[in-house]
Amino acid sequence: MATSPPPPGAPAAPRIPDHIHRRRWAILSVLMLSLLIVVLDNSILNVAMKTIATPAPAGLGATQSELEWAINAYTLVFAGLLFTSGLLGDRIGRKKVLLFGLAVFGAGSALAAAAVSPAELIAFRALMGLGGAFVMPATLAILMNVFEREEQPRAIGVWAGGVGLAIAIGPIAGGLLLDHFWWGSVFLINVPIVLFALVAMILLVPESRDPAPGRLDPVGVLLSVVGLVLLVFGIIKGGQLDDFAAPEVLAPALGGLAVLAVFVVHQKRSDHPSIDIGYFRKPAFSAAVAAIALVFFALMGVTFFIVFYVQSVRGYSPLQSGLLILPLAAAQLIFAPRARLVVDRFGARAVCTSGMLVVAVTMAGMGMLRTGTPLWALELLFFLQGTGMAHIMPPVTVAIMQSLPREKAGSASALNNTFRQVGGTLGVAVLGSLLSTTYRDGIQGTLDALPGVPGPARAAAGESIEATLGLAARMGPAGRPLIDSARDAFLHAMHVTALGSAAVSVLGAVVVAAFLPGKMAPAPRAAEPRDEWKAGAAR
C-alpha cells in the first residue's frame, strides 16, 4: 500500500540513520580528539620555539628562518595536500582517510622527537603535515554527516571550541614537558594520544563517502604545492636579506604567483578540479574563506612573536608562558560553542564583523606592551582576543560547510582548512619577515659598535633576539648593555608587527561586513545521505 506524504508542517523524517544519530555526540568526542592532537602540536611548538632556538644540547640552535620553516614545512604540506585528501575522503571513505592521517601524524611525531638538527626537524614536520592534511578535512566532513542540519551550527561550535581546548592544553603541557624533559618530548607526547584515537576511531566512527565522487587532480595538487612553496620561500628570503627587491627574493615569489595563477586557470578548465572555482561565486562562501585566511594571517604572526616577548623579554619559563596564554584558550572554549546563539539573534555578518574588530583592537593593544606592562593587561588582551576569535570561526565555518551539498563535505572541509592554513603560513612568513627585518635594523648599530666581534658573528647575532642574547651571554658582564638593546629593538619590532596584524584584521572586518550575508542561504539539495551511508557500508 502506498504511503501518503506527510502533512504540511510535519517534521521531516530524519536523514541520518538512527543508530548513527543516537551516538553522534560520542562520535564528535572522538573527532575532537583528532582535532586536539593536530592543533595541540602547533600550540606546543610555539612554546618550544625559544628552547629549540638555543644551542645544543638544550636545543637545536635553530635560526629565526629555520623556526619559521619548522612551522611552514608543516603548513605548506598540509595546505598543498588538503585538496587531494578531501577528494580521497569523499571517494574512498572519510574514516579510512582519517585513520591513515592519524597513523602518519603519529609516526612523524616520533621521528621529530628524535631529530638531531633543524633540517631533520623541518623534514619530519613536513611528514606530520602530510598526516594532518588527511585528518582535519575528515573530522569536519564526518561531523557534517552525523548531525542534522539544524544541529550542525552547535556541533561546529563545539568543534571550534576544541581549538581553544588545544590552545589551553598545548602551552601548559609543553611548558611542563620542557621543564622536566628534553625539547623532543613536545612531539613524543602525540604518540600515545594517536594510539588511543586510532582505537576509538575504529570502534565508534562510521564510514561514509560521496556516492558520486569525482576523479583526482594530481596536476592541480602539484601546481598548488609548488606555487605556495615558491611564494613563501621568497617572502622568508626577503626577511633574511632585508631586501625584498633582491633577485633571489623576487624570482621565487613572482614564480610562485605565476604558478598559482596557472593553478586557477587549470581548475577552471578541468572537468575534475581539485577545487570548484564556481563555489566562490557564492557570497557567503567567498567572504567566509577570506575571513578565515585573514584572521589566521594576523593570529599566526602574533603567535610567533608573543612567545619571544613573554620568554626572552619578560623572562618567563615555558610553563609560565603556557599559563599566561590560558585566557586566550579559555575564551574560545567558553564562547565558541555558544556563538550560534548570538548569530541566531544578530546574524552572521554583524557577529563576525564585531569579532574581527575585537581582534584588531587586541592586536593594536599588543603594540603598546612594554617590559613592565602589568600581567593583568596582557591577560585581558588574550581573553578579548580569544572572545573575538570564538565569534568568527564557528559562523564562517558553518557558512562554508552549509554552502555546499552534504555529500561534498570532504571538499568543503578541505577548502575551509586550506584557506586557514595558507593564511597562517603567509602570516608567519610575512609578519615573521617584518619582525626579523625591523629587529635587525634596530639592533645592527649596537652590534656594529661591539669591539673585537667578527663580522660573521655580528651578522648571526642580528638574526633574532635569541641569537643576540646568546652573544651577550658569551661576552659575560660586558654583554649586559647588549641585552638591554636587544630587548628594546625587539619591542619596537614587535610593535610594528602587531600594528600590521591589526591592519589585516581591520581588512577582514571590511570584507565580512561587505560580503558575508546576514542570514545564511539554504544549502543545495544533497544526495540522500542514506544512500551515502549505504555506499560506505557496501565498499
mmCIF file of N, CA and C in Angstrom, residues 72-146:
data_model
loop_
_atom_site.group_PDB
_atom_site.id
_atom_site.type_symbol
_atom_site.label_atom_id
_atom_site.label_comp_id
_atom_site.label_asym_id
_atom_site.label_seq_id
_atom_site.Cartn_x
_atom_site.Cartn_y
_atom_site.Cartn_z
ATOM 1 N N ASN A 72 56.316 26.365 8.715
ATOM 2 C CA ASN A 72 55.847 26.399 7.335
ATOM 3 C C ASN A 72 55.956 25.046 6.637
ATOM 4 N N ALA A 73 56.955 24.224 7.006
ATOM 5 C CA ALA A 73 57.060 22.900 6.396
ATOM 6 C C ALA A 73 55.797 22.096 6.653
ATOM 7 N N TYR A 74 55.272 22.228 7.867
ATOM 8 C CA TYR A 74 54.025 21.541 8.216
ATOM 9 C C TYR A 74 52.845 22.135 7.447
ATOM 10 N N THR A 75 52.708 23.455 7.514
ATOM 11 C CA THR A 75 51.516 24.070 6.955
ATOM 12 C C THR A 75 51.502 24.057 5.425
ATOM 13 N N LEU A 76 52.667 24.124 4.789
ATOM 14 C CA LEU A 76 52.701 24.074 3.332
ATOM 15 C C LEU A 76 52.283 22.702 2.817
ATOM 16 N N VAL A 77 52.825 21.638 3.416
ATOM 17 C CA VAL A 77 52.428 20.289 3.011
ATOM 18 C C VAL A 77 50.952 20.075 3.321
ATOM 19 N N PHE A 78 50.545 20.532 4.488
ATOM 20 C CA PHE A 78 49.145 20.431 4.900
ATOM 21 C C PHE A 78 48.235 21.093 3.866
ATOM 22 N N ALA A 79 48.514 22.359 3.554
ATOM 23 C CA ALA A 79 47.655 23.099 2.638
ATOM 24 C C ALA A 79 47.711 22.520 1.235
ATOM 25 N N GLY A 80 48.895 22.114 0.796
ATOM 26 C CA GLY A 80 49.040 21.599 -0.557
ATOM 27 C C GLY A 80 48.299 20.301 -0.798
ATOM 28 N N LEU A 81 48.148 19.483 0.224
ATOM 29 C CA LEU A 81 47.520 18.173 0.059
ATOM 30 C C LEU A 81 46.072 18.139 0.530
ATOM 31 N N LEU A 82 45.560 19.233 1.062
ATOM 32 C CA LEU A 82 44.182 19.223 1.543
ATOM 33 C C LEU A 82 43.187 18.959 0.427
ATOM 34 N N PHE A 83 43.445 19.492 -0.784
ATOM 35 C CA PHE A 83 42.532 19.247 -1.890
ATOM 36 C C PHE A 83 42.393 17.748 -2.148
ATOM 37 N N THR A 84 43.530 17.090 -2.265
ATOM 38 C CA THR A 84 43.521 15.665 -2.568
ATOM 39 C C THR A 84 42.927 14.860 -1.421
ATOM 40 N N SER A 85 43.283 15.205 -0.194
ATOM 41 C CA SER A 85 42.780 14.435 0.947
ATOM 42 C C SER A 85 41.266 14.555 1.061
ATOM 43 N N GLY A 86 40.724 15.749 0.794
ATOM 44 C CA GLY A 86 39.276 15.912 0.832
ATOM 45 C C GLY A 86 38.589 15.081 -0.236
ATOM 46 N N LEU A 87 39.137 15.098 -1.452
ATOM 47 C CA LEU A 87 38.568 14.285 -2.522
ATOM 48 C C LEU A 87 38.709 12.793 -2.239
ATOM 49 N N LEU A 88 39.849 12.398 -1.685
ATOM 50 C CA LEU A 88 40.037 10.992 -1.343
ATOM 51 C C LEU A 88 39.037 10.542 -0.290
ATOM 52 N N GLY A 89 38.806 11.402 0.706
ATOM 53 C CA GLY A 89 37.836 11.056 1.727
ATOM 54 C C GLY A 89 36.442 10.872 1.145
ATOM 55 N N ASP A 90 36.050 11.796 0.256
ATOM 56 C CA ASP A 90 34.745 11.664 -0.381
ATOM 57 C C ASP A 90 34.682 10.422 -1.278
ATOM 58 N N ARG A 91 35.827 10.006 -1.829
ATOM 59 C CA ARG A 91 35.854 8.920 -2.808
ATOM 60 C C ARG A 91 35.976 7.536 -2.172
ATOM 61 N N ILE A 92 36.985 7.355 -1.285
ATOM 62 C CA ILE A 92 37.256 6.020 -0.763
ATOM 63 C C ILE A 92 36.770 5.824 0.664
ATOM 64 N N GLY A 93 36.348 6.902 1.307
ATOM 65 C CA GLY A 93 35.837 6.784 2.661
ATOM 66 C C GLY A 93 36.565 7.697 3.625
ATOM 67 N N ARG A 94 35.807 8.512 4.364
ATOM 68 C CA ARG A 94 36.418 9.505 5.255
ATOM 69 C C ARG A 94 37.064 8.853 6.471
ATOM 70 N N LYS A 95 36.497 7.744 6.931
ATOM 71 C CA LYS A 95 37.094 7.048 8.069
ATOM 72 C C LYS A 95 38.454 6.478 7.697
ATOM 73 N N LYS A 96 38.556 5.876 6.521
ATOM 74 C CA LYS A 96 39.838 5.320 6.072
ATOM 75 C C LYS A 96 40.902 6.409 5.996
ATOM 76 N N VAL A 97 40.528 7.544 5.420
ATOM 77 C CA VAL A 97 41.458 8.662 5.287
ATOM 78 C C VAL A 97 41.882 9.182 6.664
ATOM 79 N N LEU A 98 40.934 9.247 7.579
ATOM 80 C CA LEU A 98 41.233 9.734 8.925
ATOM 81 C C LEU A 98 42.198 8.799 9.647
ATOM 82 N N LEU A 99 41.999 7.505 9.542
ATOM 83 C CA LEU A 99 42.892 6.550 10.186
ATOM 84 C C LEU A 99 44.298 6.624 9.594
ATOM 85 N N PHE A 100 44.380 6.755 8.273
ATOM 86 C CA PHE A 100 45.689 6.890 7.617
ATOM 87 C C PHE A 100 46.404 8.152 8.104
ATOM 88 N N GLY A 101 45.681 9.266 8.138
ATOM 89 C CA GLY A 101 46.300 10.514 8.570
ATOM 90 C C GLY A 101 46.801 10.454 9.993
ATOM 91 N N LEU A 102 46.032 9.850 10.885
ATOM 92 C CA LEU A 102 46.465 9.725 12.282
ATOM 93 C C LEU A 102 47.735 8.895 12.397
ATOM 94 N N ALA A 103 47.798 7.787 11.652
ATOM 95 C CA ALA A 103 48.979 6.922 11.715
ATOM 96 C C ALA A 103 50.229 7.655 11.227
ATOM 97 N N VAL A 104 50.103 8.393 10.123
ATOM 98 C CA VAL A 104 51.257 9.139 9.591
ATOM 99 C C VAL A 104 51.651 10.256 10.542
ATOM 100 N N PHE A 105 50.672 10.940 11.107
ATOM 101 C CA PHE A 105 50.963 12.019 12.050
ATOM 102 C C PHE A 105 51.705 11.484 13.267
ATOM 103 N N GLY A 106 51.281 10.337 13.781
ATOM 104 C CA GLY A 106 51.966 9.741 14.926
ATOM 105 C C GLY A 106 53.394 9.351 14.607
ATOM 106 N N ALA A 107 53.607 8.761 13.414
ATOM 107 C CA ALA A 107 54.963 8.382 13.014
ATOM 108 C C ALA A 107 55.850 9.613 12.850
ATOM 109 N N GLY A 108 55.318 10.673 12.228
ATOM 110 C CA GLY A 108 56.090 11.909 12.074
ATOM 111 C C GLY A 108 56.435 12.538 13.403
ATOM 112 N N SER A 109 55.532 12.448 14.375
ATOM 113 C CA SER A 109 55.789 12.996 15.715
ATOM 114 C C SER A 109 56.941 12.268 16.387
ATOM 115 N N ALA A 110 56.949 10.939 16.292
ATOM 116 C CA ALA A 110 58.024 10.150 16.903
ATOM 117 C C ALA A 110 59.365 10.500 16.276
ATOM 118 N N LEU A 111 59.397 10.658 14.959
ATOM 119 C CA LEU A 111 60.646 10.988 14.270
ATOM 120 C C LEU A 111 61.100 12.414 14.606
ATOM 121 N N ALA A 112 60.160 13.359 14.681
ATOM 122 C CA ALA A 112 60.521 14.742 15.028
ATOM 123 C C ALA A 112 61.136 14.813 16.421
ATOM 124 N N ALA A 113 60.649 13.975 17.338
ATOM 125 C CA ALA A 113 61.197 13.965 18.698
ATOM 126 C C ALA A 113 62.651 13.523 18.718
ATOM 127 N N ALA A 114 63.044 12.729 17.716
ATOM 128 C CA ALA A 114 64.411 12.207 17.664
ATOM 129 C C ALA A 114 65.323 13.024 16.739
ATOM 130 N N ALA A 115 64.840 14.162 16.205
ATOM 131 C CA ALA A 115 65.637 14.965 15.279
ATOM 132 C C ALA A 115 66.894 15.492 15.967
ATOM 133 N N VAL A 116 68.005 15.524 15.231
ATOM 134 C CA VAL A 116 69.278 15.997 15.785
ATOM 135 C C VAL A 116 69.761 17.276 15.111
ATOM 136 N N SER A 117 68.971 17.817 14.196
ATOM 137 C CA SER A 117 69.349 19.060 13.518
ATOM 138 C C SER A 117 68.079 19.780 13.086
ATOM 139 N N PRO A 118 68.163 21.097 12.851
ATOM 140 C CA PRO A 118 66.989 21.813 12.354
ATOM 141 C C PRO A 118 66.467 21.252 11.035
ATOM 142 N N ALA A 119 67.385 20.802 10.152
ATOM 143 C CA ALA A 119 66.951 20.247 8.861
ATOM 144 C C ALA A 119 66.105 18.994 9.065
ATOM 145 N N GLU A 120 66.514 18.125 9.983
ATOM 146 C CA GLU A 120 65.726 16.925 10.254
ATOM 147 C C GLU A 120 64.372 17.295 10.842
ATOM 148 N N LEU A 121 64.365 18.248 11.755
ATOM 149 C CA LEU A 121 63.105 18.670 12.360
ATOM 150 C C LEU A 121 62.154 19.194 11.296
ATOM 151 N N ILE A 122 62.659 19.990 10.367
ATOM 152 C CA ILE A 122 61.819 20.528 9.299
ATOM 153 C C ILE A 122 61.259 19.402 8.438
ATOM 154 N N ALA A 123 62.094 18.416 8.106
ATOM 155 C CA ALA A 123 61.645 17.300 7.271
ATOM 156 C C ALA A 123 60.556 16.486 7.969
ATOM 157 N N PHE A 124 60.735 16.201 9.248
ATOM 158 C CA PHE A 124 59.742 15.398 9.959
ATOM 159 C C PHE A 124 58.464 16.196 10.240
ATOM 160 N N ARG A 125 58.612 17.519 10.370
ATOM 161 C CA ARG A 125 57.412 18.350 10.491
ATOM 162 C C ARG A 125 56.608 18.296 9.190
ATOM 163 N N ALA A 126 57.300 18.210 8.054
ATOM 164 C CA ALA A 126 56.598 18.062 6.780
ATOM 165 C C ALA A 126 55.820 16.746 6.747
ATOM 166 N N LEU A 127 56.417 15.673 7.279
ATOM 167 C CA LEU A 127 55.719 14.389 7.353
ATOM 168 C C LEU A 127 54.484 14.501 8.248
ATOM 169 N N MET A 128 54.611 15.212 9.347
ATOM 170 C CA MET A 128 53.445 15.444 10.214
ATOM 171 C C MET A 128 52.367 16.226 9.464
ATOM 172 N N GLY A 129 52.788 17.170 8.615
ATOM 173 C CA GLY A 129 51.832 17.912 7.809
ATOM 174 C C GLY A 129 51.081 17.014 6.844
ATOM 175 N N LEU A 130 51.778 16.003 6.308
ATOM 176 C CA LEU A 130 51.117 15.026 5.445
ATOM 177 C C LEU A 130 50.010 14.311 6.206
ATOM 178 N N GLY A 131 50.308 13.879 7.424
ATOM 179 C CA GLY A 131 49.280 13.223 8.227
ATOM 180 C C GLY A 131 48.150 14.159 8.584
ATOM 181 N N GLY A 132 48.496 15.388 9.005
ATOM 182 C CA GLY A 132 47.469 16.351 9.380
ATOM 183 C C GLY A 132 46.535 16.697 8.234
ATOM 184 N N ALA A 133 47.068 16.695 6.996
ATOM 185 C CA ALA A 133 46.239 17.008 5.833
ATOM 186 C C ALA A 133 45.126 15.992 5.636
ATOM 187 N N PHE A 134 45.341 14.777 6.093
ATOM 188 C CA PHE A 134 44.322 13.739 5.959
ATOM 189 C C PHE A 134 43.420 13.644 7.187
ATOM 190 N N VAL A 135 43.777 14.355 8.251
ATOM 191 C CA VAL A 135 42.976 14.310 9.479
ATOM 192 C C VAL A 135 41.926 15.417 9.492
ATOM 193 N N MET A 136 42.352 16.660 9.305
ATOM 194 C CA MET A 136 41.453 17.799 9.529
ATOM 195 C C MET A 136 40.214 17.798 8.641
ATOM 196 N N PRO A 137 40.331 17.613 7.306
ATOM 197 C CA PRO A 137 39.106 17.613 6.495
ATOM 198 C C PRO A 137 38.164 16.479 6.857
ATOM 199 N N ALA A 138 38.723 15.318 7.202
ATOM 200 C CA ALA A 138 37.878 14.170 7.507
ATOM 201 C C ALA A 138 37.045 14.401 8.767
ATOM 202 N N THR A 139 37.627 15.059 9.785
ATOM 203 C CA THR A 139 36.872 15.273 11.028
ATOM 204 C C THR A 139 35.645 16.135 10.777
ATOM 205 N N LEU A 140 35.808 17.222 10.047
ATOM 206 C CA LEU A 140 34.682 18.123 9.796
ATOM 207 C C LEU A 140 33.686 17.488 8.823
ATOM 208 N N ALA A 141 34.173 16.718 7.842
ATOM 209 C CA ALA A 141 33.277 16.062 6.892
ATOM 210 C C ALA A 141 32.415 15.012 7.586
ATOM 211 N N ILE A 142 33.021 14.245 8.488
ATOM 212 C CA ILE A 142 32.250 13.244 9.235
ATOM 213 C C ILE A 142 31.230 13.937 10.129
ATOM 214 N N LEU A 143 31.636 15.033 10.760
ATOM 215 C CA LEU A 143 30.705 15.794 11.606
ATOM 216 C C LEU A 143 29.460 16.190 10.819
ATOM 217 N N MET A 144 29.656 16.682 9.591
ATOM 218 C CA MET A 144 28.525 17.131 8.784
ATOM 219 C C MET A 144 27.621 15.973 8.388
ATOM 220 N N ASN A 145 28.132 14.757 8.428
ATOM 221 C CA ASN A 145 27.353 13.605 8.010
ATOM 222 C C ASN A 145 26.785 12.790 9.166
ATOM 223 N N VAL A 146 27.000 13.220 10.397
ATOM 224 C CA VAL A 146 26.377 12.537 11.535
ATOM 225 C C VAL A 146 25.425 13.460 12.293
#
